Coordinates of C-alpha atoms and ligand atoms in Angstrom, one line a residue:
M60 CA -32.0 10.9 -4.6
L61 CA -29.6 12.7 -4.9
P62 CA -29.3 15.7 -7.6
S63 CA -27.6 14.2 -10.6
A64 CA -24.0 15.5 -12.5
T65 CA -24.4 18.7 -14.4
S66 CA -21.6 20.5 -16.3
E67 CA -22.8 24.0 -15.9
K68 CA -20.5 24.8 -13.0
G69 CA -17.5 24.3 -16.6
S70 CA -16.9 22.2 -19.2
A71 CA -16.6 18.4 -19.3
P72 CA -14.5 16.6 -18.6
S73 CA -14.7 15.5 -22.7
Q74 CA -13.7 18.0 -24.1
A75 CA -10.6 18.4 -23.2
T76 CA -7.8 16.7 -25.1
F77 CA -6.6 14.3 -22.8
R78 CA -7.4 10.6 -23.4
F79 CA -8.9 7.4 -21.6
R80 CA -6.2 4.5 -21.9
C81 CA -6.5 1.1 -20.5
I82 CA -3.7 -0.3 -19.2
G83 CA -4.6 -4.0 -20.1
C84 CA -5.9 -3.3 -23.7
D85 CA -4.1 -0.4 -24.7
S86 CA -8.1 0.5 -26.2
V87 CA -8.7 4.5 -26.0
T88 CA -12.0 6.7 -25.0
G89 CA -12.7 10.3 -24.3
S90 CA -15.0 9.2 -21.2
A91 CA -14.6 7.0 -18.2
A92 CA -17.0 5.4 -16.2
Q93 CA -17.7 5.5 -13.1
D94 CA -15.1 3.3 -12.0
F95 CA -12.9 4.1 -13.7
R96 CA -12.5 1.0 -15.6
C97 CA -11.8 0.3 -19.5
S98 CA -15.3 -1.3 -20.9
D99 CA -13.7 -3.7 -23.2
C100 CA -12.2 -5.4 -20.5
G101 CA -12.5 -4.5 -17.2
N102 CA -8.7 -3.2 -16.5
L103 CA -8.3 -0.1 -15.5
L104 CA -8.3 3.4 -17.3
E105 CA -5.5 6.1 -17.3
I106 CA -4.6 9.4 -19.1
T107 CA -3.0 10.5 -21.7
D108 CA -2.7 13.4 -23.4
S109 CA -0.5 13.8 -27.0
S110 CA 0.0 17.6 -25.9
W111 CA 2.1 15.7 -23.3
N112 CA 5.3 14.9 -26.2
S113 CA 5.2 17.7 -28.1
R114 CA 7.1 19.9 -25.5
N115 CA 10.1 21.4 -25.2
P116 CA 12.2 19.6 -22.7
T117 CA 14.2 23.0 -21.9
A118 CA 11.8 25.2 -22.1
L119 CA 9.4 23.0 -18.9
K120 CA 12.1 22.7 -17.2
S121 CA 12.8 27.3 -16.8
L122 CA 9.2 27.8 -16.8
W123 CA 8.3 25.3 -13.7
R124 CA 11.4 26.7 -12.4
E125 CA 10.0 30.8 -13.9
R126 CA 6.7 29.7 -11.7
R127 CA 8.2 29.5 -8.4
T128 CA 8.8 33.6 -7.5
L129 CA 4.8 34.5 -8.9
N130 CA 1.8 34.5 -6.7
E131 CA -1.1 33.5 -8.6
S132 CA -2.0 30.0 -6.3
I133 CA -1.9 28.1 -9.3
D134 CA 1.7 29.0 -9.1
L135 CA 1.8 28.7 -5.7
S136 CA 0.8 25.2 -5.9
G137 CA 3.4 23.3 -6.3
V138 CA 0.7 21.1 -8.2
W139 CA -0.4 23.0 -10.8
R140 CA 3.4 24.1 -11.2
F141 CA 3.6 21.4 -13.1
R142 CA 0.6 22.6 -15.0
E143 CA 1.7 21.5 -19.1
L144 CA 1.6 17.7 -18.0
L145 CA -2.0 17.0 -16.3
P146 CA -5.5 16.7 -17.5
A147 CA -6.0 20.1 -17.9
P148 CA -9.3 22.2 -16.2
A149 CA -11.6 24.5 -18.1
S150 CA -10.5 27.9 -16.8
E151 CA -8.2 28.1 -13.8
Q152 CA -10.2 29.2 -12.1
Q153 CA -11.4 25.6 -11.1
V154 CA -8.9 25.1 -9.6
V155 CA -9.4 24.0 -5.8
T156 CA -6.3 23.9 -4.1
L157 CA -5.0 23.6 -1.3
R158 CA -1.3 25.6 -1.8
E159 CA -0.3 21.3 -2.0
G160 CA 3.7 20.0 -2.8
N161 CA 6.5 21.9 -3.1
T162 CA 6.9 19.6 -0.3
P163 CA 11.4 19.5 0.9
L164 CA 13.8 17.1 0.0
Y165 CA 15.7 15.5 3.2
E166 CA 19.4 14.3 4.0
L167 CA 19.5 11.8 6.4
P168 CA 22.2 12.1 8.1
Q169 CA 21.7 9.2 10.9
S170 CA 20.1 6.3 8.3
S171 CA 24.0 7.5 6.4
R172 CA 25.5 6.1 8.8
I173 CA 23.0 3.0 9.4
T174 CA 22.7 1.9 6.2
G175 CA 26.0 3.4 4.3
V176 CA 24.1 5.6 2.1
P177 CA 26.3 8.3 1.7
R178 CA 23.6 9.9 -1.0
L179 CA 20.5 9.1 1.1
Y180 CA 17.2 11.4 0.4
A181 CA 13.5 11.9 2.7
K182 CA 10.9 13.0 0.1
H183 CA 8.4 13.5 2.9
Q184 CA 4.6 14.7 1.3
G185 CA 3.6 14.5 4.8
L186 CA 4.4 18.2 4.9
N187 CA 1.2 18.8 2.1
P188 CA -1.5 21.2 4.0
T189 CA -3.6 18.0 5.3
G190 CA -0.2 16.0 6.7
S191 CA 0.1 13.3 3.9
F192 CA 0.6 12.2 -0.2
K193 CA -2.2 12.2 -1.2
D194 CA -3.0 16.0 -1.6
A195 CA -0.7 16.2 -4.4
G196 CA -3.3 13.3 -6.4
M197 CA -6.1 15.4 -4.4
T198 CA -6.0 18.6 -5.7
V199 CA -6.6 17.7 -9.8
A200 CA -9.4 15.5 -9.1
A201 CA -11.5 17.8 -7.1
T202 CA -10.8 20.3 -10.1
F203 CA -12.1 18.0 -11.9
A204 CA -15.0 17.3 -10.5
R205 CA -16.3 20.7 -9.5
Q206 CA -16.1 20.7 -12.8
A207 CA -18.3 18.3 -13.9
G208 CA -21.0 20.1 -11.5
Y209 CA -20.7 16.9 -8.8
R210 CA -22.1 17.7 -5.6
W211 CA -20.9 14.7 -3.6
V212 CA -17.4 13.3 -3.9
V213 CA -16.5 9.7 -2.7
C214 CA -14.1 6.7 -0.8
A215 CA -13.2 4.7 1.0
S216 CA -9.6 5.0 3.2
T217 CA -7.5 4.1 5.7
G218 CA -7.5 7.2 7.0
N219 CA -5.3 9.5 4.7
T220 CA -7.9 9.8 1.3
S221 CA -10.2 10.5 3.9
A222 CA -9.0 13.5 5.1
S223 CA -7.7 15.1 1.9
M224 CA -10.4 14.5 0.0
A225 CA -12.9 16.5 2.9
A226 CA -11.0 18.8 2.7
Y227 CA -10.0 19.9 -1.0
A228 CA -14.5 19.0 -1.1
A229 CA -14.9 21.4 1.6
R230 CA -12.5 24.2 0.3
G231 CA -14.2 23.5 -3.4
G232 CA -17.7 23.8 -2.0
M233 CA -19.2 19.9 -2.4
R234 CA -19.8 17.3 -0.2
S235 CA -18.2 14.6 0.6
L236 CA -18.8 11.1 2.2
V237 CA -16.3 9.0 3.7
L238 CA -15.8 5.0 4.3
V239 CA -13.9 4.0 6.8
P240 CA -13.1 1.0 9.1
D241 CA -14.3 1.2 11.7
G242 CA -11.3 1.4 15.1
K243 CA -8.7 0.4 12.2
I244 CA -8.5 4.1 11.5
S245 CA -6.5 6.4 13.9
W246 CA -7.9 8.9 15.6
S247 CA -5.5 11.9 13.8
K248 CA -6.8 11.2 10.4
L249 CA -10.8 11.1 11.3
S250 CA -11.1 13.3 13.4
Q251 CA -10.3 15.7 10.2
A252 CA -12.4 14.8 7.9
L253 CA -15.5 15.4 10.9
D254 CA -13.9 19.2 11.1
Y255 CA -13.5 19.5 7.2
G256 CA -17.8 18.6 6.8
A257 CA -17.9 14.7 6.0
L258 CA -20.1 12.6 6.1
T259 CA -18.1 9.7 7.4
C260 CA -19.2 5.5 8.0
Q261 CA -17.0 4.0 10.5
L262 CA -17.8 0.5 8.7
R263 CA -18.0 -3.1 10.1
T264 CA -16.0 -3.6 8.1
D265 CA -12.4 -3.4 6.8
F266 CA -10.7 -1.3 3.9
D267 CA -11.3 -3.8 0.7
G268 CA -14.8 -4.0 2.5
C269 CA -15.5 -0.7 2.2
L270 CA -13.6 0.0 -1.6
R271 CA -15.9 -3.0 -2.1
L272 CA -19.2 -0.7 -1.0
L273 CA -17.9 1.6 -2.4
Q274 CA -18.0 0.0 -6.1
E275 CA -21.3 -0.9 -5.3
L276 CA -22.5 3.0 -4.2
V277 CA -21.3 4.9 -7.3
R278 CA -22.9 2.2 -9.6
H279 CA -26.2 3.4 -8.0
T280 CA -25.9 6.7 -7.5
P281 CA -24.6 10.0 -8.5
V282 CA -21.5 10.5 -6.5
Y283 CA -18.4 10.6 -7.9
Q284 CA -15.4 8.6 -6.0
L285 CA -12.1 9.9 -5.2
N286 CA -9.7 6.3 -4.3
S287 CA -7.6 6.7 -5.7
I288 CA -8.5 4.3 -9.1
N289 CA -9.6 6.9 -10.0
P290 CA -7.3 8.1 -13.1
F291 CA -7.4 11.9 -12.2
R292 CA -5.7 11.4 -8.8
L293 CA -3.1 9.8 -9.8
E294 CA -2.0 12.7 -12.7
G295 CA -1.8 14.7 -9.5
Q296 CA 0.6 12.4 -7.4
K297 CA 2.9 12.3 -10.6
T298 CA 3.7 15.8 -9.3
L299 CA 6.0 14.2 -6.8
A300 CA 7.7 12.9 -9.0
F301 CA 8.7 16.7 -11.3
E302 CA 9.4 17.6 -8.3
L303 CA 11.5 15.5 -6.7
L304 CA 13.8 15.9 -10.4
E305 CA 13.5 19.2 -10.4
Q306 CA 15.3 18.8 -7.6
L307 CA 17.8 16.7 -7.8
G308 CA 18.4 18.6 -10.8
W309 CA 17.2 16.7 -13.2
E310 CA 20.2 14.3 -12.6
P311 CA 17.7 10.4 -11.3
P312 CA 18.7 8.4 -8.2
D313 CA 19.4 5.2 -8.4
H314 CA 16.5 4.2 -6.4
I315 CA 13.1 5.6 -5.4
I316 CA 11.5 3.9 -2.7
V317 CA 7.8 4.1 -1.9
P318 CA 5.5 1.9 0.3
G319 CA 3.0 -0.3 -1.0
G320 CA -1.1 -0.1 0.1
N321 CA -2.8 0.7 -2.8
L322 CA -0.6 1.3 -4.9
G323 CA -1.6 4.1 -6.6
N324 CA 0.9 6.0 -5.4
S325 CA 3.0 3.9 -6.5
S326 CA 1.8 3.5 -10.5
A327 CA 1.3 7.8 -10.1
L328 CA 5.4 7.7 -10.2
G329 CA 6.0 5.5 -13.0
K330 CA 3.3 6.5 -15.0
A331 CA 5.4 9.5 -14.4
L332 CA 8.9 8.7 -14.5
L333 CA 8.0 7.2 -18.3
E334 CA 6.2 10.2 -19.3
M335 CA 9.4 11.8 -18.1
R336 CA 12.4 10.1 -19.8
D337 CA 10.0 9.8 -23.4
L338 CA 10.1 13.6 -23.0
G339 CA 13.5 13.8 -22.9
L340 CA 12.7 14.8 -19.0
I341 CA 15.3 12.6 -18.4
Q342 CA 18.4 9.9 -19.7
R343 CA 17.0 6.9 -17.9
L344 CA 14.6 5.7 -15.1
P345 CA 15.5 5.4 -11.3
K346 CA 14.8 1.8 -10.1
L347 CA 10.9 2.2 -8.3
S348 CA 10.9 -0.4 -4.9
V349 CA 7.6 -1.2 -3.3
I350 CA 8.3 -2.6 0.4
Q351 CA 4.7 -3.5 1.8
A352 CA 4.1 -4.6 5.6
E353 CA 4.4 -8.4 6.6
G354 CA 1.2 -8.8 7.0
A355 CA 0.4 -6.7 4.5
N356 CA 1.7 -7.9 1.0
A357 CA -0.9 -8.8 -1.7
L358 CA 1.6 -7.2 -4.7
V359 CA 4.6 -9.5 -2.7
R360 CA 2.7 -12.2 -2.7
T361 CA 1.5 -11.3 -5.9
L362 CA 4.6 -11.1 -7.5
R363 CA 6.3 -14.4 -6.0
E364 CA 3.6 -16.3 -6.4
A365 CA 2.1 -16.2 -8.8
G366 CA 4.5 -14.5 -11.3
G367 CA 2.5 -10.7 -11.6
K368 CA -0.2 -12.1 -12.9
R369 CA -2.8 -12.4 -11.2
L370 CA -3.5 -10.8 -8.0
V371 CA -3.2 -12.6 -4.3
N372 CA -4.7 -11.0 -2.1
V373 CA -4.7 -11.5 1.4
R374 CA -6.2 -11.0 5.2
P375 CA -4.1 -7.6 5.8
E376 CA -2.7 -7.6 9.6
T377 CA -0.5 -4.4 10.7
R378 CA -0.3 -1.6 13.2
A379 CA 1.3 0.4 10.1
T380 CA -2.9 0.3 9.6
A381 CA -2.3 3.7 6.2
I382 CA -1.9 0.2 3.9
R383 CA -3.4 -2.6 5.5
I384 CA -5.0 -3.1 2.8
G385 CA -5.4 -6.6 1.3
N386 CA -6.7 -6.8 -1.8
P387 CA -5.1 -3.4 -3.9
A388 CA -6.9 -2.2 -6.8
S389 CA -4.3 -0.7 -8.8
W390 CA -1.9 -4.2 -8.5
E391 CA -1.7 -4.7 -12.8
K392 CA -0.7 -0.1 -12.3
A393 CA 2.4 -0.8 -10.4
V394 CA 3.6 -4.5 -11.1
K395 CA 3.7 -3.0 -14.7
V396 CA 5.3 -0.3 -13.3
L397 CA 7.8 -2.6 -12.2
Q398 CA 8.6 -4.5 -15.2
A399 CA 9.2 -1.3 -16.8
T400 CA 12.2 -0.2 -14.2
G401 CA 13.3 -1.9 -12.8
G402 CA 12.9 -2.0 -9.6
A403 CA 12.1 -4.6 -6.7
C404 CA 9.1 -5.6 -4.8
E405 CA 9.8 -6.3 -0.8
Q406 CA 8.1 -7.4 3.3
V407 CA 8.7 -5.9 6.3
S408 CA 8.6 -6.3 10.0
E409 CA 6.4 -5.3 12.6
P410 CA 9.0 -5.3 14.5
E411 CA 11.8 -4.0 11.0
I412 CA 9.2 -0.8 10.3
A413 CA 9.1 0.6 14.2
Q414 CA 12.4 0.5 14.4
A415 CA 12.6 2.4 11.3
K416 CA 10.5 4.9 12.5
A417 CA 11.9 5.6 15.3
E418 CA 15.4 6.5 13.5
I419 CA 13.8 8.3 11.2
G420 CA 12.2 10.3 14.4
A421 CA 15.3 11.0 15.1
E422 CA 15.9 13.2 12.3
G423 CA 14.3 14.9 13.9
I424 CA 11.9 15.3 10.9
G425 CA 8.8 11.7 11.1
C426 CA 6.4 10.0 9.7
E427 CA 3.9 7.8 10.6
P428 CA 4.8 4.2 10.5
A429 CA 3.2 3.3 6.3
S430 CA 6.0 5.7 5.6
A431 CA 8.8 3.8 7.5
V432 CA 8.5 0.8 5.3
T433 CA 11.0 2.3 3.3
L434 CA 13.4 2.4 5.3
A435 CA 12.8 -1.0 6.9
G436 CA 13.3 -2.0 3.4
L437 CA 16.2 -0.3 2.4
K438 CA 18.2 -2.5 4.4
K439 CA 16.6 -5.6 2.6
L440 CA 17.6 -4.1 -0.1
L441 CA 21.2 -3.8 0.8
Q442 CA 21.5 -6.3 2.1
Q443 CA 20.6 -8.6 -1.3
G444 CA 22.8 -6.7 -3.4
F445 CA 19.9 -4.9 -5.0
V446 CA 20.9 -1.0 -3.5
K447 CA 24.7 -0.7 -3.4
P448 CA 25.9 1.1 -0.7
D449 CA 27.3 4.5 -3.4
E450 CA 24.0 4.6 -5.4
T451 CA 21.5 7.6 -4.6
V452 CA 18.2 6.6 -3.2
V453 CA 15.4 8.9 -1.7
L454 CA 12.8 7.7 -0.1
V455 CA 9.4 8.2 0.0
L456 CA 7.9 9.5 3.2
T457 CA 4.6 9.9 2.7
G458 CA 2.5 11.0 6.2
S459 CA 3.7 12.5 9.2
L460 CA 4.7 11.7 11.6
L461 CA 1.3 13.8 14.0
K462 CA -1.2 11.3 11.7
D463 CA -1.1 8.6 14.8
P464 CA 0.4 9.9 18.2
D465 CA -1.1 7.2 19.0
Y466 CA 2.0 4.2 17.5
T467 CA 4.4 6.6 18.8
M468 CA 3.5 6.5 22.4
E469 CA 2.6 2.7 22.2
F470 CA 5.8 2.2 20.6
H471 CA 7.7 5.0 23.4
R472 CA 5.9 3.5 26.5
G473 CA 7.0 -0.3 25.6
D474 CA 3.6 -1.4 24.7
L475 CA 3.2 -2.0 21.2
F476 CA 4.5 -5.0 20.4
K477 CA 2.7 -6.3 23.6
G478 CA 0.6 -9.4 24.0
T479 CA 1.9 -10.0 19.9
M480 CA 4.4 -12.3 18.6
H481 CA 7.4 -9.6 18.6
E482 CA 7.2 -9.0 22.0
Q483 CA 10.2 -10.5 22.3
E484 CA 12.3 -10.1 19.7
S485 CA 11.0 -5.9 20.0
A486 CA 13.5 -5.7 23.0
R487 CA 16.6 -4.9 21.2
L488 CA 14.5 -1.1 20.2
N489 CA 14.6 -0.7 23.7
P490 CA 17.9 1.8 22.5
F491 CA 15.4 3.8 20.4
R492 CA 12.2 4.4 23.1
H493 CA 12.1 7.8 25.1
P494 CA 9.4 7.5 26.8
P495 CA 8.3 10.2 29.2
V496 CA 9.4 10.5 32.4
V497 CA 6.9 11.7 34.8
L498 CA 8.1 14.1 38.0
D499 CA 7.6 16.2 41.3
A500 CA 8.0 19.6 40.0
T501 CA 11.6 20.4 41.6
L502 CA 14.6 20.8 39.9
D503 CA 16.3 19.1 41.6
A504 CA 14.7 15.7 40.4
V505 CA 14.7 17.7 36.7
I506 CA 18.7 18.0 37.3
K507 CA 18.9 14.8 39.0
T508 CA 17.1 13.2 35.6
L509 CA 19.4 15.1 33.4
E510 CA 22.4 13.5 35.3
Q511 CA 20.9 10.5 34.0
A512 CA 20.9 10.7 30.8
E513 CA 24.0 12.3 29.9
K514 CA 24.9 8.8 31.9
S515 CA 23.1 6.9 30.5
N516 CA 24.6 8.0 27.4
P517 CA 27.5 10.3 26.6
T518 CA 28.5 9.6 23.9
H519 CA 25.2 11.6 22.5
S520 CA 26.5 14.2 20.4
N521 CA 25.4 16.5 17.9
E522 CA 28.0 16.1 15.3
Ligands
F0G1428 N1 1.0 5.6 3.1 C1 0.6 6.3 3.5 C2 1.1 7.7 4.9 C3 -0.6 6.3 3.7 O1 -1.6 7.1 3.8 C4 -1.4 5.1 2.1 C5 -2.5 4.7 1.7 C6 0.5 4.7 1.5 C7 1.3 4.7 1.9 C8 -0.3 3.2 0.1 O2 0.6 4.3 -0.9 O3 -2.4 3.0 -1.4 O4 -1.2 4.3 -3.6 O5 0.1 1.9 -2.7 N2 -3.5 5.6 2.0 C9 -4.3 5.1 0.9 C10 -6.4 5.8 2.2 C11 -4.8 4.1 1.1 O6 -6.4 5.0 2.2 O7 -5.1 6.7 3.3 P1 -1.0 3.1 -1.5

């Protein structure tokens, strides 16, 4: 039998000033059950704190800027730097951090030329400690898990959550149990969980099956779930928006575009935008749009076929395995966010994702396939006139290029779509491929190859 949760390592979350609010019936409670659902209506909970609204926005902006010059670990974290708008741990010593956040906002000159959008940026969350945006949420959730005295933290994952959770658990002295779909997660992500010491179970099901089992598990054992329905995760992920707006001088972009899987990230960003507006940190809301893979388009269908009123789940299939999800847990939160910000929801095909990923790679920054849906989606939103070329657009890149090397290798070797329904169409992607060349180890062979490359692409320039 596992030891049960105790509060001996610190005060329980219920002693803090924050409360849990149901996003369905609006009821507010001081503590949350293990499934983070409202006991009245069954909808998901989110964290609210009455002190957030009483802050002075100008003072906050300068405090947060000043912290960038400080050296305490809590200030070096790009998440806890914004702690005035996060749930407060019992003490700063409780914080489990790997110096997450502080990720760059890049200009995308080549993608700007391709799309005709001069003010196009990428917020690269793949440059977090474990290589994905999950770290921003995990530092907060792991902190509260440790504070509440949990010994085991658990998650179901398509790979990035498990890598991140395992790292933060290791850092916080907790054990971690990971449930991942067998065969449908990248080796990079799986190997991270192993190295960080997680008990890793590859289940013969998909992500949705893993998540279902996890919900049962938390009802039977005193383990703490760190999936994105855990509202502490979303609090940490809010800081992406705080940091982005700080980088833009608190001038909101017109559009923020994110990939959609289990829909925690879009929910967190939307919550952050609304809180920033209510507090007066920004004067207007950017439109937050969500892009899904065509083969894992539950939110797209939920909006188109059911007006956002009930979830239309799908059997997911996409090579962007991070978002291979058919039954997204936070769909209701995401629908609310789209409605509140006036954002759009679109889907993109597998070849469109592959092309966008190659284009982002050609910018010298790269990302994993799930992140590339943002650029592919932007092209669609431009065609539809939803995004105008003179608007400011931020793409959120959620994971590092190194997260899925198999995908990248198969793409460049020309194998990615072999034997699939996209094989013919994908021929148009040939100009984006840079397969490795195997040569004899002679000077002559290398020079010839160099000359050929110059001949075949003489217009390629650095300007
Ligand atoms: N991009 C990447 C790289 C992801 O890993 C995920 C989700 C998403 C986008 C979608 O974000 O779920 O908040 O809508 N990955 C989860 C995981 C499901 O288990 O790693 P979301």
